[in-house]
mmCIF file of C-alpha atoms and ligand atoms in Angstrom:
data_model
loop_
_atom_site.group_PDB
_atom_site.id
_atom_site.type_symbol
_atom_site.label_atom_id
_atom_site.label_comp_id
_atom_site.label_asym_id
_atom_site.label_seq_id
_atom_site.Cartn_x
_atom_site.Cartn_y
_atom_site.Cartn_z
ATOM 1 C CA MET U 1 90.787 117.774 123.636
ATOM 2 C CA THR U 2 93.970 119.391 122.157
ATOM 3 C CA GLU U 3 97.347 117.321 122.027
ATOM 4 C CA ASP U 4 98.631 118.258 124.941
ATOM 5 C CA THR U 5 95.435 117.423 126.981
ATOM 6 C CA LEU U 6 94.675 114.163 125.076
ATOM 7 C CA LYS U 7 98.921 113.148 126.424
ATOM 8 C CA LYS U 8 97.674 114.416 129.589
ATOM 9 C CA GLU U 9 94.237 112.603 129.939
ATOM 10 C CA ILE U 10 96.185 109.166 128.549
ATOM 11 C CA ILE U 11 98.807 109.611 131.198
ATOM 12 C CA ARG U 12 96.157 110.085 133.619
ATOM 13 C CA LEU U 13 94.104 106.795 133.095
ATOM 14 C CA LYS U 14 97.300 104.586 132.253
ATOM 15 C CA LYS U 15 97.870 104.853 135.567
ATOM 16 C CA GLU U 16 94.274 104.860 136.693
ATOM 17 C CA LYS U 17 93.827 101.660 135.110
ATOM 18 C CA ASN U 18 97.841 99.932 136.117
ATOM 19 C CA ALA U 19 98.414 99.742 132.378
ATOM 20 C CA VAL U 20 101.408 99.723 130.340
ATOM 21 C CA ILE U 21 102.037 100.736 126.953
ATOM 22 C CA LEU U 22 103.778 99.235 124.478
ATOM 23 C CA GLY U 23 104.743 101.716 120.869
ATOM 24 C CA HIS U 24 106.345 100.160 117.651
ATOM 25 C CA TYR U 25 109.292 102.167 116.053
ATOM 26 C CA TYR U 26 106.673 102.984 113.489
ATOM 27 C CA GLN U 27 103.859 104.494 114.831
ATOM 28 C CA ARG U 28 103.055 108.153 114.572
ATOM 29 C CA HIS U 29 105.761 110.452 116.629
ATOM 30 C CA GLU U 30 103.521 111.351 119.474
ATOM 31 C CA ILE U 31 101.992 107.961 120.395
ATOM 32 C CA GLN U 32 106.250 107.062 120.267
ATOM 33 C CA GLU U 33 106.403 110.032 122.948
ATOM 34 C CA ILE U 34 103.993 108.632 125.445
ATOM 35 C CA SER U 35 104.952 105.011 125.123
ATOM 36 C CA ASP U 36 106.191 102.950 128.385
ATOM 37 C CA TYR U 37 108.285 101.056 125.621
ATOM 38 C CA ILE U 38 108.915 101.457 122.277
ATOM 39 C CA GLY U 39 111.159 98.875 120.245
ATOM 40 C CA ASP U 40 111.005 96.521 117.391
ATOM 41 C CA SER U 41 108.883 93.517 117.130
ATOM 42 C CA LEU U 42 111.381 91.370 118.649
ATOM 43 C CA ALA U 43 111.390 93.865 121.805
ATOM 44 C CA LEU U 44 107.705 93.751 122.524
ATOM 45 C CA ALA U 45 107.380 90.676 122.679
ATOM 46 C CA GLN U 46 109.574 90.053 125.000
ATOM 47 C CA GLN U 47 107.617 93.246 126.893
ATOM 48 C CA ALA U 48 104.342 92.144 126.796
ATOM 49 C CA GLN U 49 105.375 88.397 128.216
ATOM 50 C CA GLU U 50 107.042 89.990 130.902
ATOM 51 C CA ALA U 51 104.423 92.533 131.828
ATOM 52 C CA THR U 52 102.582 92.873 135.118
ATOM 53 C CA ALA U 53 99.978 95.642 134.512
ATOM 54 C CA ASP U 54 96.670 94.573 133.992
ATOM 55 C CA ILE U 55 96.239 96.033 130.521
ATOM 56 C CA ILE U 56 98.321 95.899 127.768
ATOM 57 C CA VAL U 57 97.940 98.849 125.161
ATOM 58 C CA PHE U 58 99.720 97.379 122.049
ATOM 59 C CA CYS U 59 100.425 100.257 119.429
ATOM 60 C CA GLY U 60 101.433 98.554 116.715
ATOM 61 C CA VAL U 61 99.620 96.483 114.585
ATOM 62 C CA HIS U 62 97.626 93.288 114.953
ATOM 63 C CA PHE U 63 99.677 90.799 115.031
ATOM 64 C CA MET U 64 102.212 92.353 117.714
ATOM 65 C CA ALA U 65 98.985 92.402 119.711
ATOM 66 C CA GLU U 66 98.304 88.929 119.085
ATOM 67 C CA THR U 67 101.634 87.685 119.907
ATOM 68 C CA ALA U 68 101.171 90.214 123.451
ATOM 69 C CA LYS U 69 97.973 88.368 124.370
ATOM 70 C CA ILE U 70 99.297 84.510 123.183
ATOM 71 C CA LEU U 71 102.465 85.913 125.868
ATOM 72 C CA ASN U 72 100.663 86.821 128.697
ATOM 73 C CA PRO U 73 96.821 85.422 128.186
ATOM 74 C CA SER U 74 95.999 86.934 131.858
ATOM 75 C CA ARG U 75 96.363 90.205 130.892
ATOM 76 C CA LYS U 76 94.041 92.876 128.919
ATOM 77 C CA VAL U 77 95.428 93.099 125.147
ATOM 78 C CA LEU U 78 94.161 96.346 123.533
ATOM 79 C CA LEU U 79 94.587 97.312 120.115
ATOM 80 C CA PRO U 80 93.646 101.347 119.287
ATOM 81 C CA ASP U 81 92.462 100.139 115.874
ATOM 82 C CA MET U 82 91.733 96.563 115.294
ATOM 83 C CA GLU U 83 91.926 97.640 111.395
ATOM 84 C CA ALA U 84 95.762 97.816 112.000
ATOM 85 C CA SER U 85 96.428 94.665 109.872
ATOM 86 C CA CYS U 86 99.852 94.168 107.739
ATOM 87 C CA SER U 87 100.065 92.892 104.089
ATOM 88 C CA LEU U 88 101.926 89.589 105.203
ATOM 89 C CA ALA U 89 99.723 88.568 107.848
ATOM 90 C CA GLU U 90 97.434 89.098 105.183
ATOM 91 C CA SER U 91 99.107 87.472 102.384
ATOM 92 C CA CYS U 92 99.233 83.952 104.140
ATOM 93 C CA LYS U 93 95.737 82.499 105.095
ATOM 94 C CA ALA U 94 96.065 79.392 107.207
ATOM 95 C CA GLU U 95 93.490 77.611 104.850
ATOM 96 C CA ASP U 96 96.077 78.098 101.789
ATOM 97 C CA PHE U 97 98.626 77.346 103.911
ATOM 98 C CA ALA U 98 98.013 74.120 105.595
ATOM 99 C CA PRO U 99 97.648 72.115 102.798
ATOM 100 C CA PHE U 100 100.780 73.494 101.417
ATOM 101 C CA LYS U 101 102.670 72.629 104.491
ATOM 102 C CA ALA U 102 100.918 69.316 104.032
ATOM 103 C CA ALA U 103 102.644 69.078 100.592
ATOM 104 C CA HIS U 104 106.302 69.332 101.821
ATOM 105 C CA PRO U 105 106.180 66.837 104.971
ATOM 106 C CA ASP U 106 109.559 66.450 105.622
ATOM 107 C CA HIS U 107 109.883 70.456 106.152
ATOM 108 C CA ILE U 108 109.933 72.055 109.240
ATOM 109 C CA VAL U 109 107.949 75.751 109.015
ATOM 110 C CA ILE U 110 109.747 78.676 110.462
ATOM 111 C CA SER U 111 107.503 81.694 109.808
ATOM 112 C CA TYR U 112 107.716 85.467 110.013
ATOM 113 C CA VAL U 113 106.483 87.183 113.653
ATOM 114 C CA ASN U 114 104.281 88.845 110.954
ATOM 115 C CA CYS U 115 101.659 86.536 110.090
ATOM 116 C CA SER U 116 98.292 85.672 112.168
ATOM 117 C CA ALA U 117 97.907 83.151 115.329
ATOM 118 C CA GLU U 118 96.956 80.241 113.284
ATOM 119 C CA ILE U 119 100.047 80.793 110.943
ATOM 120 C CA LYS U 120 102.039 80.268 114.440
ATOM 121 C CA ALA U 121 100.290 77.581 114.965
ATOM 122 C CA LEU U 122 100.789 75.696 111.894
ATOM 123 C CA SER U 123 104.621 76.712 112.586
ATOM 124 C CA ASP U 124 107.672 74.968 114.492
ATOM 125 C CA LEU U 125 109.825 78.408 114.772
ATOM 126 C CA ILE U 126 108.680 82.100 114.678
ATOM 127 C CA CYS U 127 111.563 84.698 114.027
ATOM 128 C CA THR U 128 111.632 88.316 113.948
ATOM 129 C CA SER U 129 113.944 90.378 111.153
ATOM 130 C CA GLY U 130 115.995 90.910 114.492
ATOM 131 C CA ASN U 131 116.937 87.206 115.321
ATOM 132 C CA ALA U 132 115.916 85.374 111.533
ATOM 133 C CA GLU U 133 119.676 85.045 110.552
ATOM 134 C CA LYS U 134 120.859 83.736 113.946
ATOM 135 C CA LEU U 135 117.718 81.428 114.156
ATOM 136 C CA VAL U 136 118.070 79.749 110.885
ATOM 137 C CA ARG U 137 122.226 79.466 110.837
ATOM 138 C CA SER U 138 121.962 77.753 114.177
ATOM 139 C CA LEU U 139 119.684 75.021 112.575
ATOM 140 C CA PRO U 140 121.678 71.720 111.138
ATOM 141 C CA GLU U 141 122.560 72.804 107.542
ATOM 142 C CA ASP U 142 120.793 69.687 105.786
ATOM 143 C CA GLN U 143 117.169 70.802 107.361
ATOM 144 C CA LYS U 144 114.489 71.273 105.183
ATOM 145 C CA ILE U 145 112.904 74.381 105.835
ATOM 146 C CA ILE U 146 109.639 76.118 104.553
ATOM 147 C CA PHE U 147 109.686 80.312 105.205
ATOM 148 C CA ALA U 148 106.536 82.214 105.550
ATOM 149 C CA PRO U 149 105.370 85.205 105.019
ATOM 150 C CA ASP U 150 107.898 87.152 103.223
ATOM 151 C CA LYS U 151 109.460 86.098 100.130
ATOM 152 C CA ASN U 152 111.711 89.174 100.467
ATOM 153 C CA LEU U 153 113.176 88.385 103.808
ATOM 154 C CA GLY U 154 113.200 84.500 103.253
ATOM 155 C CA GLY U 155 115.068 85.107 99.803
ATOM 156 C CA TYR U 156 117.846 87.656 101.796
ATOM 157 C CA ILE U 157 118.454 84.623 104.388
ATOM 158 C CA ASN U 158 118.986 81.844 101.840
ATOM 159 C CA ARG U 159 121.662 84.342 100.462
ATOM 160 C CA VAL U 160 123.559 85.191 103.536
ATOM 161 C CA THR U 161 122.988 82.001 104.538
ATOM 162 C CA GLY U 162 123.483 79.663 101.451
ATOM 163 C CA ARG U 163 119.958 78.250 102.194
ATOM 164 C CA ASN U 164 118.042 77.585 100.331
ATOM 165 C CA MET U 165 114.548 77.893 102.174
ATOM 166 C CA LEU U 166 111.045 76.998 100.007
ATOM 167 C CA LEU U 167 109.729 80.540 100.432
ATOM 168 C CA TRP U 168 105.758 81.389 101.028
ATOM 169 C CA ASN U 169 105.044 84.092 97.989
ATOM 170 C CA GLY U 170 103.982 87.118 100.172
ATOM 171 C CA VAL U 171 105.580 90.601 100.825
ATOM 172 C CA CYS U 172 105.317 93.367 102.762
ATOM 173 C CA THR U 173 103.679 96.125 100.194
ATOM 174 C CA VAL U 174 104.955 98.980 101.769
ATOM 175 C CA HIS U 175 109.139 97.779 101.970
ATOM 176 C CA ASP U 176 108.951 95.915 98.273
ATOM 177 C CA ALA U 177 107.305 98.723 96.947
ATOM 178 C CA MET U 178 110.825 100.775 97.483
ATOM 179 C CA GLN U 179 112.983 100.907 94.587
ATOM 180 C CA ALA U 180 116.794 100.256 94.181
ATOM 181 C CA GLU U 181 116.221 102.853 91.472
ATOM 182 C CA ALA U 182 114.786 105.402 93.678
ATOM 183 C CA ILE U 183 118.127 104.657 96.396
ATOM 184 C CA LEU U 184 120.743 105.071 93.416
ATOM 185 C CA ASN U 185 119.281 108.474 92.749
ATOM 186 C CA LEU U 186 119.731 109.865 96.147
ATOM 187 C CA LYS U 187 122.979 108.410 96.158
ATOM 188 C CA VAL U 188 123.964 110.856 93.405
ATOM 189 C CA SER U 189 122.972 113.664 95.500
ATOM 190 C CA HIS U 190 124.116 112.387 98.868
ATOM 191 C CA PRO U 191 127.770 109.995 98.050
ATOM 192 C CA ASP U 192 128.618 110.549 101.283
ATOM 193 C CA ALA U 193 125.838 108.901 102.706
ATOM 194 C CA LYS U 194 124.883 105.308 104.125
ATOM 195 C CA VAL U 195 122.280 102.991 102.984
ATOM 196 C CA ILE U 196 120.643 101.642 105.417
ATOM 197 C CA ALA U 197 117.423 98.576 104.887
ATOM 198 C CA HIS U 198 115.147 96.851 106.328
ATOM 199 C CA PRO U 199 115.160 93.135 105.075
ATOM 200 C CA GLU U 200 111.563 93.020 103.825
ATOM 201 C CA CYS U 201 112.596 95.195 100.689
ATOM 202 C CA ASN U 202 113.253 93.544 98.152
ATOM 203 C CA ALA U 203 116.294 92.013 96.803
ATOM 204 C CA ALA U 204 117.668 94.987 94.389
ATOM 205 C CA LEU U 205 117.463 97.267 96.608
ATOM 206 C CA LEU U 206 119.145 95.241 99.491
ATOM 207 C CA GLU U 207 121.351 94.463 97.345
ATOM 208 C CA VAL U 208 122.885 98.373 96.992
ATOM 209 C CA ALA U 209 122.511 98.989 100.608
ATOM 210 C CA ASP U 210 125.132 99.289 103.016
ATOM 211 C CA PHE U 211 123.693 97.758 106.339
ATOM 212 C CA VAL U 212 120.781 95.393 106.307
ATOM 213 C CA GLY U 213 118.451 94.972 109.636
ATOM 214 C CA SER U 214 115.588 95.032 111.508
ATOM 215 C CA THR U 215 114.597 98.398 113.285
ATOM 216 C CA LYS U 216 116.840 97.989 116.272
ATOM 217 C CA ALA U 217 119.449 96.766 114.417
ATOM 218 C CA MET U 218 119.442 99.667 112.075
ATOM 219 C CA LEU U 219 119.412 102.074 114.865
ATOM 220 C CA ASN U 220 122.586 100.566 116.624
ATOM 221 C CA TYR U 221 124.468 100.623 113.270
ATOM 222 C CA ILE U 222 123.431 104.545 113.065
ATOM 223 C CA LYS U 223 124.917 104.673 116.825
ATOM 224 C CA ALA U 224 127.759 103.117 115.855
ATOM 225 C CA SER U 225 128.806 104.705 112.414
ATOM 226 C CA PRO U 226 131.416 107.274 112.049
ATOM 227 C CA SER U 227 128.999 108.495 109.110
ATOM 228 C CA GLN U 228 126.879 111.471 109.605
ATOM 229 C CA LYS U 229 124.139 110.571 106.949
ATOM 230 C CA PHE U 230 122.126 108.151 105.814
ATOM 231 C CA ILE U 231 119.728 106.823 103.597
ATOM 232 C CA VAL U 232 116.925 105.629 104.855
ATOM 233 C CA ALA U 233 115.380 102.506 103.393
ATOM 234 C CA THR U 234 112.293 101.278 105.767
ATOM 235 C CA GLU U 235 108.974 103.092 107.307
ATOM 236 C CA THR U 236 109.456 106.457 108.080
ATOM 237 C CA GLY U 237 108.314 106.028 112.053
ATOM 238 C CA ILE U 238 111.541 105.249 112.611
ATOM 239 C CA LEU U 239 112.736 108.737 111.838
ATOM 240 C CA TYR U 240 111.505 109.825 115.557
ATOM 241 C CA GLU U 241 114.140 107.506 117.320
ATOM 242 C CA MET U 242 116.746 108.079 114.902
ATOM 243 C CA GLN U 243 116.467 111.794 115.327
ATOM 244 C CA ARG U 244 116.290 111.232 119.115
ATOM 245 C CA GLU U 245 119.069 109.559 119.634
ATOM 246 C CA ASN U 246 121.357 110.922 117.127
ATOM 247 C CA PRO U 247 120.409 114.962 117.243
ATOM 248 C CA ASP U 248 123.649 115.550 114.904
ATOM 249 C CA LYS U 249 123.410 113.205 112.231
ATOM 250 C CA GLU U 250 120.993 113.309 109.083
ATOM 251 C CA PHE U 251 118.565 111.287 107.744
ATOM 252 C CA ILE U 252 117.119 111.115 104.458
ATOM 253 C CA THR U 253 114.376 108.906 102.933
ATOM 254 C CA LEU U 254 112.864 107.920 99.432
ATOM 255 C CA ARG U 255 110.101 110.459 100.042
ATOM 256 C CA ASP U 256 113.349 113.132 99.861
ATOM 257 C CA ASN U 257 113.715 113.041 96.088
ATOM 258 C CA LYS U 258 109.702 112.739 95.424
ATOM 259 C CA SER U 259 110.663 109.497 93.519
ATOM 260 C CA CYS U 260 107.917 107.989 96.194
ATOM 261 C CA ALA U 261 105.737 108.141 99.105
ATOM 262 C CA CYS U 262 105.560 104.755 100.123
ATOM 263 C CA ASP U 263 107.230 104.731 103.031
ATOM 264 C CA ASP U 264 104.406 105.004 105.356
ATOM 265 C CA CYS U 265 102.305 102.128 106.628
ATOM 266 C CA ALA U 266 99.185 102.633 106.856
ATOM 267 C CA TYR U 267 97.709 99.876 109.015
ATOM 268 C CA MET U 268 100.970 101.561 111.346
ATOM 269 C CA LYS U 269 99.741 104.940 111.392
ATOM 270 C CA LEU U 270 95.810 103.778 111.709
ATOM 271 C CA ASN U 271 96.358 104.317 115.673
ATOM 272 C CA THR U 272 95.807 107.952 116.946
ATOM 273 C CA LEU U 273 96.217 109.495 120.042
ATOM 274 C CA ASP U 274 92.689 109.395 119.683
ATOM 275 C CA LYS U 275 91.816 106.257 119.587
ATOM 276 C CA LEU U 276 94.768 105.574 122.166
ATOM 277 C CA TYR U 277 92.551 108.038 124.818
ATOM 278 C CA ASN U 278 89.561 106.336 123.523
ATOM 279 C CA CYS U 279 90.778 102.449 123.983
ATOM 280 C CA LEU U 280 92.231 103.072 127.366
ATOM 281 C CA LYS U 281 88.915 105.394 128.451
ATOM 282 C CA THR U 282 86.203 102.253 127.196
ATOM 283 C CA GLU U 283 89.008 99.519 127.533
ATOM 284 C CA GLN U 284 87.900 98.569 123.916
ATOM 285 C CA PRO U 285 88.560 97.088 121.242
ATOM 286 C CA GLU U 286 90.273 93.828 123.010
ATOM 287 C CA ILE U 287 92.478 91.470 121.367
ATOM 288 C CA LEU U 288 90.084 87.877 122.148
ATOM 289 C CA MET U 289 91.793 84.073 120.999
ATOM 290 C CA SER U 290 90.729 81.155 121.985
ATOM 291 C CA PRO U 291 92.762 78.796 124.580
ATOM 292 C CA GLU U 292 93.569 76.381 122.325
ATOM 293 C CA ILE U 293 94.970 78.659 119.932
ATOM 294 C CA ILE U 294 96.385 80.833 122.064
ATOM 295 C CA GLU U 295 98.516 77.193 123.022
ATOM 296 C CA ALA U 296 99.229 75.786 119.859
ATOM 297 C CA ALA U 297 100.272 79.183 118.783
ATOM 298 C CA LYS U 298 102.642 79.607 121.676
ATOM 299 C CA ARG U 299 105.221 77.109 121.538
ATOM 300 C CA PRO U 300 106.656 78.300 118.517
ATOM 301 C CA ILE U 301 107.243 81.638 119.929
ATOM 302 C CA VAL U 302 108.569 80.577 123.284
ATOM 303 C CA ARG U 303 110.813 78.721 121.157
ATOM 304 C CA MET U 304 112.108 81.552 119.509
ATOM 305 C CA LEU U 305 112.456 83.363 122.805
ATOM 306 C CA GLU U 306 114.512 80.761 124.342
ATOM 307 C CA MET U 307 116.525 80.527 121.457
ATOM 308 C CA SER U 308 117.141 83.951 121.204
ATOM 309 C CA LYS U 309 118.722 83.948 124.868
ATOM 310 C CA GLN U 310 120.872 81.218 124.028
ATOM 311 C CA LEU U 311 122.250 82.458 120.973
ATOM 312 C CA GLY U 312 122.908 85.955 123.241
ATOM 313 C CA ILE U 313 120.447 88.150 120.817
ATOM 314 C CA LEU U 314 118.166 88.538 124.158
ATOM 315 C CA LYS U 315 118.803 88.885 127.156
HETATM 316 P P1 13P E 401 110.719 94.719 112.879
HETATM 317 O O1 13P E 401 111.149 93.247 113.175
HETATM 318 O O2 13P E 401 112.146 95.248 112.379
HETATM 319 O O3 13P E 401 110.352 95.399 114.175
HETATM 320 O O4 13P E 401 109.562 95.055 111.755
HETATM 321 C C1 13P E 401 108.590 94.664 112.039
HETATM 322 C C2 13P E 401 108.061 94.657 110.719
HETATM 323 O O5 13P E 401 106.824 95.017 110.918
HETATM 324 C C3 13P E 401 108.243 95.309 109.958
HETATM 325 O O6 13P E 401 107.718 95.870 108.729
HETATM 326 FE FE1 SF4 E 402 103.287 94.807 107.929
HETATM 327 FE FE2 SF4 E 402 104.500 95.769 106.072
HETATM 328 FE FE3 SF4 E 402 103.039 97.562 107.607
HETATM 329 FE FE4 SF4 E 402 105.130 95.742 108.715
HETATM 330 S S1 SF4 E 402 105.396 98.123 107.290
HETATM 331 S S2 SF4 E 402 103.323 96.423 109.342
HETATM 332 S S3 SF4 E 402 105.242 94.477 107.167
HETATM 333 S S4 SF4 E 402 102.700 96.283 106.127
#
């Protein structure tokens, strides 16, 4: 099938089956084009919670689809490619994390949403890159905290809030591989560009950024900024929405100085139009979880959504 026919078929099947397609900003452009909602992980979790469609097709990675199922378990949740994992989720296994938590009984656990349902079930509060700083600031200053699994995001929150959270040693292999030196080289050719970076990047890179924020926060920053040029240190899928919202602005990525072709998340890119079509047609692969794990993982996610509303981050 041609791309156009595939898209038409996906839209037809979506109506026929009363399905909704949620797409993350890092998905392939053609998937974002036909998604009903595109967003960052926080906005998509809220969309999933409120979805009334019979089927939620989650075009993102496994932990995101799992979060959708946890928040709306009576819906059928499909993920076009079950192999679409995340290096952060892979870095933190429940069998390793449980004893680490047990060794620090006076700490609460805040986990970045990029983790498995089993890790969520071991957590007191979930956060995303869009709300982590505000959630941490809202807790008493003397509260002892374990932050898992992203040591880069956790380290960034420690630096901006002055906290001393105990960090799990995980990274996003995509963002962690981006180098400050490559950004500085781009700055030489584009001295008028603002550097914007996702907090999953390493500390040296964040040090040279003009703005650090989640995918949605970066989009807001670009829209409000008088600058015309931006050096973007995050996954390249986001360029679709950046360019769509700001057709007159220029975006430069790390691959533009040929120093790195590492800014594509191989997991995110596993979902294709073909797989999306097949998954709507066959209603497979489906996210299936035990009621016990759903119940245990739901508590800290719902707490995050409620606190985000109280703090004015979500409506
Ligand atoms: P956001 O929380 O900004 O959507 O990021 C998710 C993610 O996987 C970043 O690598
Ligand atoms: Fe996970 Fe990194 Fe891919 Fe995001 S970009 S899904 S954190 S591996």
